Short mmCIF file of C-alpha atoms and ligand atoms in Angstrom, two decimals:
data_model
loop_
_atom_site.label_atom_id
_atom_site.label_comp_id
_atom_site.label_asym_id
_atom_site.label_seq_id
_atom_site.Cartn_x
_atom_site.Cartn_y
_atom_site.Cartn_z
CA MET A 266 -54.38 39.49 19.43
CA ALA A 267 -50.80 38.44 18.86
CA LYS A 268 -50.41 35.75 16.28
CA LYS A 269 -49.23 32.37 17.67
CA THR A 270 -45.87 31.36 16.26
CA THR A 271 -44.46 27.88 16.43
CA PRO A 272 -40.84 27.93 17.63
CA LYS A 273 -38.45 27.29 14.76
CA LYS A 274 -36.53 24.03 15.06
CA ARG A 275 -32.79 24.74 15.21
CA PRO A 276 -31.11 23.14 12.19
CA ALA A 277 -28.71 20.33 13.11
CA PRO A 278 -25.09 21.55 13.03
CA VAL A 279 -23.26 20.49 9.89
CA GLU A 280 -19.90 18.78 10.30
CA ASP A 281 -17.39 17.24 7.95
CA LEU A 282 -17.61 13.55 8.86
CA ASN A 283 -14.93 12.38 6.44
CA LEU A 284 -12.58 10.41 8.71
CA ARG A 285 -9.53 11.15 6.55
CA HIS A 286 -10.14 14.89 6.93
CA ILE A 287 -10.70 14.43 10.66
CA VAL A 288 -7.41 12.58 11.16
CA HIS A 289 -5.63 15.28 9.14
CA GLN A 290 -7.10 17.94 11.44
CA GLN A 291 -5.92 16.01 14.50
CA PHE A 292 -2.46 15.68 12.96
CA ASP A 293 -2.23 19.38 12.06
CA ARG A 294 -3.22 20.43 15.57
CA ALA A 295 -0.59 18.16 17.09
CA ALA A 296 2.16 19.08 14.60
CA ARG A 297 1.89 22.81 15.36
CA GLY A 298 5.13 24.02 16.91
CA LEU A 299 6.96 20.68 16.57
CA ASP A 300 10.60 20.98 15.57
CA VAL A 301 10.12 18.94 12.39
CA PRO A 302 10.54 20.34 8.85
CA GLY A 303 7.28 20.97 6.98
CA GLY A 304 8.13 18.57 4.16
CA VAL A 305 8.75 15.75 6.62
CA LEU A 306 5.45 16.50 8.36
CA THR A 307 3.63 16.39 5.02
CA SER A 308 5.13 13.07 4.09
CA ILE A 309 4.22 11.59 7.49
CA ARG A 310 0.65 12.88 7.19
CA LEU A 311 -0.12 11.60 3.69
CA CYS A 312 -1.26 8.07 2.91
CA ASN A 313 1.40 6.48 0.66
CA ASN A 314 -0.96 4.38 -1.45
CA THR A 315 -4.39 2.80 -1.51
CA TYR A 316 -5.26 -0.23 -3.59
CA SER A 317 -8.97 -0.24 -4.51
CA PHE A 318 -10.21 -3.21 -6.46
CA GLN A 319 -13.25 -5.22 -7.42
CA PHE A 320 -13.48 -8.98 -7.56
CA PRO A 321 -16.10 -11.53 -8.54
CA VAL A 322 -17.39 -14.24 -6.20
CA ARG A 323 -20.03 -16.88 -6.86
CA VAL A 324 -23.11 -16.43 -4.66
CA GLY A 325 -25.69 -19.15 -5.29
CA ASP A 326 -26.28 -19.30 -9.06
CA GLU A 327 -24.98 -15.79 -9.64
CA VAL A 328 -21.67 -13.99 -9.75
CA GLN A 329 -21.50 -10.93 -7.48
CA ILE A 330 -18.90 -8.19 -7.60
CA PHE A 331 -17.37 -7.06 -4.29
CA LYS A 332 -15.28 -3.96 -3.59
CA GLY A 333 -12.05 -4.39 -1.65
CA TYR A 334 -9.44 -1.95 -0.31
CA ARG A 335 -6.02 -1.94 1.34
CA ALA A 336 -4.39 1.35 2.29
CA GLU A 337 -0.70 1.67 3.13
CA HIS A 338 -0.18 4.86 5.06
CA SER A 339 3.49 4.71 5.97
CA HIS A 340 6.49 2.59 5.03
CA HIS A 341 8.86 4.15 7.58
CA ARG A 342 8.79 0.73 9.29
CA ARG A 343 8.10 -2.63 7.68
CA PRO A 344 6.03 -4.70 7.56
CA LEU A 345 2.91 -2.60 7.59
CA LYS A 346 0.13 -3.60 9.92
CA GLY A 347 -3.60 -3.03 10.25
CA GLY A 348 -6.96 -4.71 10.47
CA ILE A 349 -9.44 -5.83 7.86
CA ARG A 350 -12.95 -4.51 8.16
CA PHE A 351 -16.06 -6.13 6.72
CA ALA A 352 -18.82 -3.50 6.68
CA THR A 353 -21.07 -1.97 4.03
CA HIS A 354 -19.68 1.55 4.63
CA VAL A 355 -16.01 0.63 3.94
CA ASN A 356 -14.48 2.98 1.36
CA ALA A 357 -11.08 4.27 0.21
CA ASP A 358 -11.09 7.37 2.45
CA GLU A 359 -12.09 5.37 5.51
CA VAL A 360 -9.30 2.79 5.12
CA ALA A 361 -6.74 5.55 4.41
CA ALA A 362 -7.76 7.33 7.63
CA LEU A 363 -7.71 4.12 9.67
CA ALA A 364 -4.29 3.27 8.19
CA ALA A 365 -2.98 6.66 9.35
CA LEU A 366 -4.28 5.99 12.86
CA MET A 367 -2.41 2.67 12.75
CA THR A 368 0.87 4.46 11.95
CA TYR A 369 0.46 6.83 14.90
CA LYS A 370 -0.70 4.02 17.20
CA CYS A 371 2.26 1.75 16.40
CA ALA A 372 4.73 4.59 16.93
CA LEU A 373 3.11 5.55 20.23
CA VAL A 374 3.35 2.04 21.70
CA ASN A 375 6.77 1.25 20.16
CA VAL A 376 5.51 -1.48 17.84
CA PRO A 377 7.87 -1.45 14.83
CA PHE A 378 5.30 -1.43 12.02
CA GLY A 379 4.01 1.09 9.48
CA GLY A 380 0.25 1.68 9.39
CA SER A 381 -2.15 -0.03 7.01
CA LYS A 382 -5.83 -0.93 6.90
CA GLY A 383 -8.16 -2.79 4.57
CA GLY A 384 -11.67 -3.90 4.09
CA VAL A 385 -14.44 -5.25 1.96
CA ALA A 386 -17.81 -3.53 1.48
CA ILE A 387 -20.00 -6.37 2.70
CA ASP A 388 -22.45 -6.93 5.56
CA PRO A 389 -21.17 -9.93 7.52
CA ARG A 390 -24.37 -10.02 9.60
CA VAL A 391 -26.48 -11.15 6.64
CA THR A 392 -23.88 -12.92 4.50
CA PRO A 393 -23.74 -16.72 4.78
CA ALA A 394 -20.46 -18.18 6.09
CA ASP A 395 -19.63 -19.97 2.83
CA VAL A 396 -19.87 -16.70 0.89
CA LEU A 397 -17.77 -14.89 3.51
CA GLU A 398 -15.15 -17.60 3.14
CA ARG A 399 -15.02 -17.27 -0.66
CA VAL A 400 -14.88 -13.46 -0.38
CA THR A 401 -12.08 -13.59 2.23
CA ARG A 402 -10.01 -16.06 0.23
CA ARG A 403 -10.44 -14.11 -3.03
CA TYR A 404 -9.63 -10.83 -1.25
CA THR A 405 -6.39 -12.43 0.05
CA PHE A 406 -5.54 -13.66 -3.44
CA GLU A 407 -6.02 -10.12 -4.86
CA LEU A 408 -3.80 -8.61 -2.14
CA TYR A 409 -1.15 -11.24 -2.76
CA HIS A 410 -0.98 -10.50 -6.47
CA LYS A 411 -0.25 -6.83 -5.80
CA ASN A 412 2.24 -7.52 -3.00
CA PHE A 413 -0.13 -6.10 -0.38
CA ILE A 414 0.21 -9.07 1.99
CA GLY A 415 3.16 -11.05 3.34
CA PRO A 416 5.05 -11.55 6.64
CA GLY A 417 7.63 -8.89 5.74
CA VAL A 418 5.37 -6.70 3.63
CA ASN A 419 1.90 -6.15 5.05
CA VAL A 420 0.23 -8.12 7.83
CA PRO A 421 -3.55 -7.83 8.33
CA ALA A 422 -5.48 -8.49 11.56
CA PRO A 423 -9.13 -8.52 12.66
CA ASP A 424 -11.22 -5.37 12.80
CA MET A 425 -14.95 -4.67 12.68
CA GLY A 426 -16.86 -7.60 11.20
CA THR A 427 -13.88 -9.98 11.11
CA GLY A 428 -12.29 -12.28 13.67
CA GLU A 429 -10.28 -15.46 14.15
CA ARG A 430 -12.24 -17.35 11.51
CA GLU A 431 -11.46 -14.85 8.72
CA MET A 432 -7.81 -14.63 9.82
CA SER A 433 -7.42 -18.41 9.57
CA TRP A 434 -8.90 -18.33 6.02
CA ILE A 435 -6.36 -15.63 5.12
CA ALA A 436 -3.43 -17.60 6.61
CA ASP A 437 -4.56 -20.76 4.81
CA THR A 438 -4.96 -19.01 1.44
CA TYR A 439 -1.58 -17.31 1.74
CA GLY A 440 0.03 -20.58 2.82
CA VAL A 441 -1.38 -22.43 -0.21
CA MET A 442 0.16 -19.80 -2.50
CA ASN A 443 3.54 -19.94 -0.71
CA PRO A 444 4.38 -23.59 -0.21
CA GLY A 445 7.58 -24.05 1.76
CA ASP A 446 7.60 -20.51 3.14
CA LEU A 447 8.54 -21.09 6.80
CA ASN A 448 7.14 -17.72 7.80
CA ALA A 449 3.85 -17.96 5.92
CA MET A 450 1.87 -18.04 9.21
CA ALA A 451 3.17 -14.56 10.02
CA CYS A 452 1.25 -13.12 7.04
CA VAL A 453 -1.70 -12.32 9.33
CA THR A 454 -2.37 -12.02 13.08
CA GLY A 455 -5.44 -12.66 15.21
CA LYS A 456 -5.46 -16.32 14.14
CA PRO A 457 -6.92 -19.06 16.34
CA VAL A 458 -4.34 -20.38 18.83
CA THR A 459 -4.44 -23.77 17.10
CA GLN A 460 -3.31 -22.10 13.85
CA GLY A 461 -0.37 -20.03 14.93
CA GLY A 462 -2.29 -17.53 17.04
CA ILE A 463 -1.34 -16.40 20.50
CA PRO A 464 -3.40 -16.75 23.68
CA GLY A 465 -4.83 -13.40 24.72
CA ARG A 466 -5.08 -11.86 21.23
CA THR A 467 -8.89 -12.05 20.99
CA GLU A 468 -9.35 -10.06 24.20
CA ALA A 469 -6.25 -7.88 23.69
CA THR A 470 -7.88 -4.65 22.50
CA GLY A 471 -10.52 -4.82 25.24
CA ARG A 472 -7.90 -5.66 27.87
CA GLY A 473 -5.77 -2.73 26.70
CA VAL A 474 -8.84 -0.49 27.04
CA PHE A 475 -9.18 -1.66 30.65
CA TYR A 476 -5.49 -1.06 31.44
CA GLY A 477 -5.62 2.40 29.85
CA ILE A 478 -8.68 3.58 31.80
CA ARG A 479 -7.47 2.00 35.04
CA ASP A 480 -4.00 3.52 34.77
CA LEU A 481 -5.35 7.00 34.00
CA LEU A 482 -7.66 6.82 37.03
CA ASP A 483 -4.77 5.57 39.18
CA ASN A 484 -2.50 8.45 38.16
CA ALA A 485 -2.76 11.15 40.81
CA VAL A 486 -1.50 13.94 38.54
CA ALA A 487 -3.89 13.06 35.70
CA VAL A 488 -6.85 12.65 38.01
CA LYS A 489 -6.22 16.12 39.45
CA ARG A 490 -5.61 17.71 36.08
CA PHE A 491 -8.82 16.35 34.54
CA GLY A 492 -10.98 16.64 37.66
CA LEU A 493 -11.68 12.90 37.82
CA ASP A 494 -12.43 10.67 40.80
CA ALA A 495 -9.49 8.34 41.42
CA GLY A 496 -9.67 4.56 40.96
CA ILE A 497 -11.65 2.35 38.60
CA GLU A 498 -13.41 0.35 41.32
CA GLY A 499 -17.08 1.26 41.60
CA LYS A 500 -16.99 3.57 38.56
CA THR A 501 -20.05 3.34 36.31
CA PHE A 502 -19.56 3.01 32.57
CA VAL A 503 -21.55 2.79 29.35
CA MET A 504 -20.26 0.72 26.41
CA GLN A 505 -21.35 1.54 22.87
CA GLY A 506 -20.74 -1.50 20.63
CA PHE A 507 -20.80 -4.94 22.21
CA GLY A 508 -18.64 -6.81 19.71
CA ASN A 509 -15.10 -8.02 20.21
CA VAL A 510 -13.66 -4.87 21.77
CA GLY A 511 -16.79 -3.76 23.66
CA TYR A 512 -17.55 -7.15 25.18
CA HIS A 513 -14.02 -7.96 26.36
CA ALA A 514 -13.43 -4.43 27.68
CA SER A 515 -16.74 -4.64 29.61
CA ARG A 516 -15.98 -8.09 30.97
CA ILE A 517 -12.51 -7.17 32.21
CA MET A 518 -13.58 -3.77 33.60
CA VAL A 519 -16.29 -5.49 35.66
CA GLN A 520 -14.48 -8.70 36.63
CA GLU A 521 -10.97 -7.36 37.23
CA GLY A 522 -11.56 -3.65 37.79
CA GLY A 523 -14.72 -3.78 39.89
CA ALA A 524 -16.42 -1.19 37.63
CA LYS A 525 -20.17 -1.23 36.98
CA LEU A 526 -21.60 -1.57 33.47
CA VAL A 527 -24.81 0.51 33.52
CA GLY A 528 -25.57 0.73 29.80
CA ILE A 529 -24.81 -0.92 26.45
CA GLY A 530 -25.48 0.62 23.03
CA GLU A 531 -25.83 -1.49 19.91
CA TRP A 532 -26.90 -0.79 16.31
CA ASP A 533 -30.52 -1.65 17.11
CA GLY A 534 -30.93 -0.05 20.54
CA VAL A 535 -29.72 0.47 24.06
CA LEU A 536 -29.85 -1.47 27.35
CA HIS A 537 -29.86 0.46 30.62
CA ASP A 538 -29.68 -0.85 34.18
CA PRO A 539 -28.37 1.44 36.94
CA LYS A 540 -27.91 -1.66 39.14
CA GLY A 541 -25.33 -3.03 36.72
CA LEU A 542 -25.29 -5.51 33.81
CA ASP A 543 -23.39 -8.80 33.74
CA PRO A 544 -21.37 -8.70 30.47
CA ASP A 545 -21.21 -12.51 30.14
CA LYS A 546 -24.95 -12.90 30.58
CA VAL A 547 -25.72 -10.09 28.11
CA LYS A 548 -23.30 -11.68 25.61
CA ALA A 549 -25.01 -15.07 25.96
CA HIS A 550 -28.41 -13.38 25.44
CA GLN A 551 -27.06 -11.50 22.37
CA GLN A 552 -25.70 -14.73 20.87
CA ARG A 553 -28.98 -16.55 21.50
CA ARG A 554 -31.35 -13.83 20.29
CA GLY A 555 -29.26 -11.83 17.83
CA THR A 556 -29.81 -8.65 19.90
CA ILE A 557 -28.97 -7.26 23.32
CA LEU A 558 -32.52 -5.90 23.65
CA GLY A 559 -34.96 -7.66 25.95
CA PHE A 560 -32.24 -8.72 28.38
CA GLY A 561 -33.54 -9.55 31.89
CA ARG A 562 -35.06 -6.62 33.73
CA ALA A 563 -32.88 -3.99 32.08
CA ARG A 564 -34.63 -1.14 30.31
CA SER A 565 -34.51 -1.58 26.52
CA SER A 566 -34.74 1.36 24.12
CA LYS A 567 -34.97 0.98 20.36
CA ASN A 568 -33.16 4.28 19.87
CA PRO A 569 -29.48 3.40 19.34
CA ARG A 570 -28.50 7.07 19.78
CA SER A 571 -29.74 7.19 23.39
CA PHE A 572 -26.54 5.65 24.79
CA VAL A 573 -25.18 9.18 25.33
CA ASP A 574 -28.03 10.06 27.70
CA ILE A 575 -27.15 7.47 30.34
CA PRO A 576 -25.45 9.01 33.38
CA CYS A 577 -22.07 7.37 34.04
CA ASP A 578 -18.49 8.12 35.01
CA VAL A 579 -16.92 6.75 31.81
CA LEU A 580 -18.43 6.59 28.34
CA VAL A 581 -16.71 4.05 26.10
CA PRO A 582 -17.53 4.24 22.38
CA ALA A 583 -16.40 0.82 21.01
CA ALA A 584 -18.37 0.55 17.78
CA LEU A 585 -17.29 2.79 14.93
CA GLU A 586 -16.35 6.33 13.91
CA ASN A 587 -18.37 9.55 14.22
CA GLN A 588 -20.54 8.49 17.14
CA LEU A 589 -19.98 11.59 19.29
CA THR A 590 -20.76 14.61 17.13
CA LEU A 591 -21.87 18.22 17.49
CA ASN A 592 -25.41 16.83 17.60
CA ASN A 593 -25.01 14.85 20.80
CA ALA A 594 -21.79 15.95 22.58
CA HIS A 595 -23.79 18.32 24.82
CA ARG A 596 -25.81 15.33 26.09
CA VAL A 597 -22.78 13.31 27.33
CA LYS A 598 -23.05 12.85 31.10
CA ALA A 599 -19.67 11.18 31.70
CA ARG A 600 -16.49 12.81 33.08
CA LEU A 601 -14.29 10.73 30.79
CA VAL A 602 -14.76 9.57 27.19
CA ALA A 603 -12.58 6.52 26.53
CA GLU A 604 -12.20 5.90 22.79
CA ALA A 605 -12.07 2.14 22.30
CA ALA A 606 -13.27 2.52 18.68
CA ASN A 607 -11.27 4.31 16.01
CA GLY A 608 -12.36 7.88 15.38
CA PRO A 609 -15.57 7.89 17.45
CA THR A 610 -15.37 11.62 18.29
CA THR A 611 -15.61 14.34 15.65
CA PRO A 612 -13.40 17.46 16.08
CA GLY A 613 -16.52 19.55 16.82
CA ALA A 614 -17.63 17.13 19.52
CA GLU A 615 -14.11 17.03 20.90
CA ARG A 616 -14.03 20.82 21.26
CA ALA A 617 -17.45 20.77 22.95
CA LEU A 618 -16.46 17.98 25.35
CA LEU A 619 -13.12 19.55 26.29
CA LYS A 620 -14.85 22.89 26.87
CA ARG A 621 -17.15 21.15 29.35
CA GLY A 622 -14.10 19.70 31.12
CA ILE A 623 -14.70 16.15 29.88
CA ALA A 624 -11.40 14.35 29.27
CA ILE A 625 -10.88 12.14 26.21
CA LEU A 626 -8.56 9.14 26.21
CA PRO A 627 -7.72 8.97 22.50
CA ASP A 628 -8.10 5.97 20.18
CA ILE A 629 -4.46 5.85 19.10
CA TYR A 630 -3.55 5.09 22.70
CA LEU A 631 -6.56 3.32 24.12
CA ASN A 632 -7.20 0.66 21.46
CA SER A 633 -3.52 -0.08 20.78
CA GLY A 634 -3.71 -3.35 22.76
CA GLY A 635 -4.79 -5.19 19.60
CA VAL A 636 -1.76 -4.26 17.54
CA THR A 637 0.55 -4.72 20.53
CA VAL A 638 -0.48 -8.36 20.96
CA SER A 639 -0.53 -8.81 17.18
CA TYR A 640 3.13 -7.81 17.30
CA PHE A 641 3.71 -10.54 19.90
CA GLU A 642 1.92 -13.05 17.66
CA TRP A 643 3.94 -12.05 14.58
CA THR A 644 7.18 -12.30 16.59
CA LYS A 645 6.13 -15.75 17.85
CA ASN A 646 5.39 -16.85 14.26
CA ILE A 647 8.73 -15.78 12.86
CA SER A 648 10.64 -17.20 15.84
CA HIS A 649 8.73 -20.49 15.59
CA MET A 650 8.54 -20.95 19.33
CA ARG A 651 5.93 -20.08 21.91
CA PHE A 652 6.90 -17.45 24.45
CA GLY A 653 8.17 -18.81 27.76
CA ARG A 654 8.80 -22.36 26.52
CA MET A 655 12.44 -22.39 27.57
CA ALA A 656 12.08 -20.32 30.74
CA LYS A 657 8.88 -21.61 32.37
CA ARG A 658 10.37 -24.54 34.26
CA PHE A 659 13.55 -22.69 35.15
CA GLU A 660 11.62 -19.75 36.61
CA GLY A 661 9.30 -22.07 38.51
CA MET A 662 12.30 -23.83 40.05
CA ARG A 663 13.94 -20.52 41.04
CA GLU A 664 10.73 -19.34 42.70
CA ARG A 665 10.43 -22.67 44.54
CA ARG A 666 13.94 -22.17 45.95
CA VAL A 667 13.01 -18.69 47.21
CA LEU A 668 9.98 -20.14 49.02
CA ASP A 669 12.11 -22.93 50.50
CA VAL A 670 14.59 -20.36 51.82
CA ILE A 671 11.73 -18.33 53.39
CA ASP A 672 10.26 -21.48 54.98
CA ALA A 673 13.69 -22.51 56.29
CA ALA A 674 14.35 -19.04 57.72
CA THR A 675 10.97 -18.81 59.47
CA GLY A 676 11.00 -22.46 60.54
CA LYS A 677 7.48 -23.15 59.30
CA THR A 678 5.56 -23.90 56.12
CA GLY A 679 4.26 -20.43 55.49
CA PHE A 680 2.47 -21.06 52.20
CA SER A 681 -0.63 -23.08 51.41
CA ASP A 682 -0.46 -25.65 48.60
CA ASP A 683 -2.42 -23.31 46.34
CA GLU A 684 -0.17 -20.32 47.11
CA ARG A 685 2.89 -22.49 46.49
CA TYR A 686 1.48 -23.65 43.15
CA GLN A 687 0.58 -20.11 42.02
CA LEU A 688 3.98 -18.74 43.04
CA THR A 689 6.05 -21.52 41.49
CA LYS A 690 4.23 -22.58 38.34
CA GLY A 691 6.26 -20.24 36.11
CA PRO A 692 4.60 -17.97 33.55
CA ASP A 693 2.32 -19.38 30.87
CA GLU A 694 2.30 -17.72 27.46
CA VAL A 695 -0.90 -15.85 28.26
CA ASP A 696 0.68 -14.46 31.46
CA LEU A 697 3.58 -13.10 29.40
CA VAL A 698 1.22 -11.65 26.79
CA ARG A 699 -0.83 -9.86 29.45
CA SER A 700 2.22 -8.60 31.26
CA GLY A 701 3.76 -7.34 27.99
CA LEU A 702 0.51 -5.60 27.12
CA GLU A 703 0.13 -4.06 30.57
CA GLY A 704 3.69 -2.72 30.49
CA THR A 705 3.23 -1.34 26.99
CA MET A 706 0.02 0.52 27.89
CA SER A 707 1.57 1.90 31.04
CA ASP A 708 4.73 3.13 29.28
CA ALA A 709 2.69 4.82 26.54
CA LEU A 710 0.44 6.59 29.05
CA ASN A 711 3.51 7.86 30.89
CA GLU A 712 4.89 9.24 27.62
CA ILE A 713 1.59 11.01 26.88
CA LEU A 714 1.33 12.45 30.39
CA GLY A 715 5.00 13.46 30.23
CA GLU A 716 4.28 15.42 27.04
CA LEU A 717 1.32 17.13 28.73
CA GLY A 718 3.37 17.79 31.85
CA ARG A 719 5.96 19.65 29.80
CA GLY A 720 3.13 21.94 28.70
CA ARG A 721 3.05 20.53 25.17
CA GLY A 722 -0.43 19.86 23.90
CA LYS A 723 -3.39 20.77 26.03
CA ASP A 724 -5.33 17.51 25.69
CA LEU A 725 -4.49 13.82 25.69
CA ARG A 726 -5.02 13.30 21.93
CA THR A 727 -2.75 16.15 20.93
CA ALA A 728 -0.09 15.00 23.38
CA ALA A 729 -0.31 11.38 22.14
CA MET A 730 -0.08 12.47 18.50
CA ARG A 731 2.93 14.68 19.25
CA VAL A 732 4.74 11.74 20.83
CA SER A 733 3.99 9.62 17.73
CA ILE A 734 4.94 12.24 15.16
CA ARG A 735 8.22 12.92 16.91
CA LYS A 736 9.11 9.21 16.89
CA ILE A 737 8.26 8.80 13.20
CA ALA A 738 10.18 11.97 12.33
CA ALA A 739 13.20 10.52 14.14
CA THR A 740 13.33 7.66 11.61
CA TYR A 741 13.40 10.23 8.79
CA GLU A 742 16.19 12.03 10.60
CA ALA A 743 18.14 8.78 10.90
CA LEU A 744 17.78 8.31 7.15
CA GLY A 745 19.31 11.72 6.60
CA ILE A 746 16.10 13.18 5.18
CA PHE A 747 16.13 15.79 7.95
CA PRO A 748 18.43 18.75 7.27
P1 LIG B 1028 -16.98 -5.95 16.02
O1 LIG B 1028 -17.54 -6.09 14.67
O2 LIG B 1028 -16.55 -7.17 16.75
O3 LIG B 1028 -18.00 -5.17 16.97
C1 LIG B 1028 -18.60 -3.94 16.63
C2 LIG B 1028 -19.91 -3.88 17.37
O4 LIG B 1028 -20.50 -2.60 17.16
C3 LIG B 1028 -20.91 -4.93 16.88
O5 LIG B 1028 -21.50 -5.59 17.98
C4 LIG B 1028 -21.92 -4.12 16.09
O6 LIG B 1028 -23.21 -4.66 16.09
C5 LIG B 1028 -21.86 -2.79 16.83
N1 LIG B 1028 -22.32 -1.67 16.01
C6 LIG B 1028 -22.21 -1.50 14.68
N2 LIG B 1028 -22.78 -0.35 14.30
C7 LIG B 1028 -23.24 0.23 15.42
C8 LIG B 1028 -23.93 1.44 15.68
N3 LIG B 1028 -24.24 2.29 14.72
N4 LIG B 1028 -24.26 1.72 16.97
C9 LIG B 1028 -23.94 0.88 17.97
N5 LIG B 1028 -23.29 -0.30 17.77
C10 LIG B 1028 -22.95 -0.61 16.51
O7 LIG B 1028 -15.77 -4.91 15.87
P2 LIG B 1028 -14.59 -4.67 16.89
O8 LIG B 1028 -13.44 -5.46 16.42
O9 LIG B 1028 -15.09 -4.79 18.28
O10 LIG B 1028 -14.23 -3.14 16.56
C11 LIG B 1028 -14.91 -2.06 17.16
C12 LIG B 1028 -14.09 -0.79 17.02
O11 LIG B 1028 -12.81 -0.99 17.62
C13 LIG B 1028 -13.81 -0.36 15.58
O12 LIG B 1028 -13.75 1.04 15.53
C14 LIG B 1028 -12.44 -0.93 15.30
O13 LIG B 1028 -11.76 -0.24 14.28
C15 LIG B 1028 -11.79 -0.71 16.66
N6 LIG B 1028 -10.64 -1.59 16.91
C16 LIG B 1028 -10.75 -2.93 16.89
C17 LIG B 1028 -9.63 -3.71 17.16
C18 LIG B 1028 -9.69 -5.23 17.23
O14 LIG B 1028 -8.69 -5.83 17.65
N7 LIG B 1028 -10.78 -5.87 16.87
C19 LIG B 1028 -8.40 -3.10 17.42
C20 LIG B 1028 -8.32 -1.70 17.45
C21 LIG B 1028 -9.45 -0.95 17.19
#
């Protein structure tokens, strides 16, 4: 009798998950064939410097040592710009990679900053607010002493684990150390509106994600090329990560785009409801209970990895890096992966997805809404006036005259009071911010698609990176570094 054999379990594929190596691979693929000297390419690719430091903070009766980082990837434009991450896994390689992505992102969306990124290895979920405040203030102090922060030097912003609250602590600490500096507020962006922030910054990355997906699905050439169904309305999507970016992107995709949120992944599990989830109600539940699980009648799974199994049109990773890997790329059911997070797809997963005809909207394009509106906030801070202050009334008056002329020509009052109000109120600052963001996202997508259309780069990431590298190289050329 033949001996029974148990089938051997296939070993999980091994991948290099170092984000710095991954970004280098993406860069090298995009740089191939570009008309830029090798030395210039190398200097664009490398991270200029990373400051790693340790600092003591009192926690209860003890003194604890925390590890902080700030990487400066490129000084081809100043100041440098990039978020601050509070997470236990923060390390020097991670911030260097994220800083590089910032450089490429800023160049792609024509935001005149070099790329930077920073962080503290700390878990904000379990750290009391008073300790977080002392850590944030001390971190700012350490950056200041090494000239790693300042309105014209390096300007942080929120990232994973940080938000308006931390940004206002940073602004306050910097301001205390720079009395009389008129531009001190511009040392950081993502501040509360009452402290020099700008309306629309908190939702900006999520809103940019919405514009990016919507515009791709509205572009007839792209839709044909990637075999997608046109239009965002009615499209199902799954969001992994329901923090700042994931929540706002979900909310705007549902409320303004008419898309249907059928699944949400979080660190402790996954919610699934094919009938659609209400992002605001899930957020309220998450804030009340500390988890998305157990929401209404939706199916809850305690396996956080199962988000990839949910059938949908668009899968949106909005949590952290290395979420789509060789281990799970074959399970993705979507036609489009929209990278709201930085670095969520490994190169192996990317190859597997592209081979299956699944398009990937890359991070350096799709989550650039945050830095775009940060640029607006920084500009507002150094100009010391809110956008639209001088033009609002004038524009409202001009629009009123146009309506009066139409009414006079037609001989009747053709507009309701509400229509008249909406058409003549003049733009508020948030209207200008949204319109600036929408235009920026649309222009960048056109540049990426133009690059693809000219047969350069076979996928959206490579095309986006090529656009960025070429723009950065042009600044070297202007400096005479190019032969
Ligand atoms: P956040 O801290 O507000 O939210 C992250 C969410 O992901 C949290 O709800 C967290 O619980 C969840 N999460 C953490 N680990 C997870 C895991 N293993 N599986 C599933 N969910 C997990 O952070 P954010 O600001 O929304 O940033 C999310 C991503 O977007 C990051 O990659 C960040 O670099 C990128 N990003 C953020 C901004 C911004 O303006 N905040 C701008 C550009 C890019």
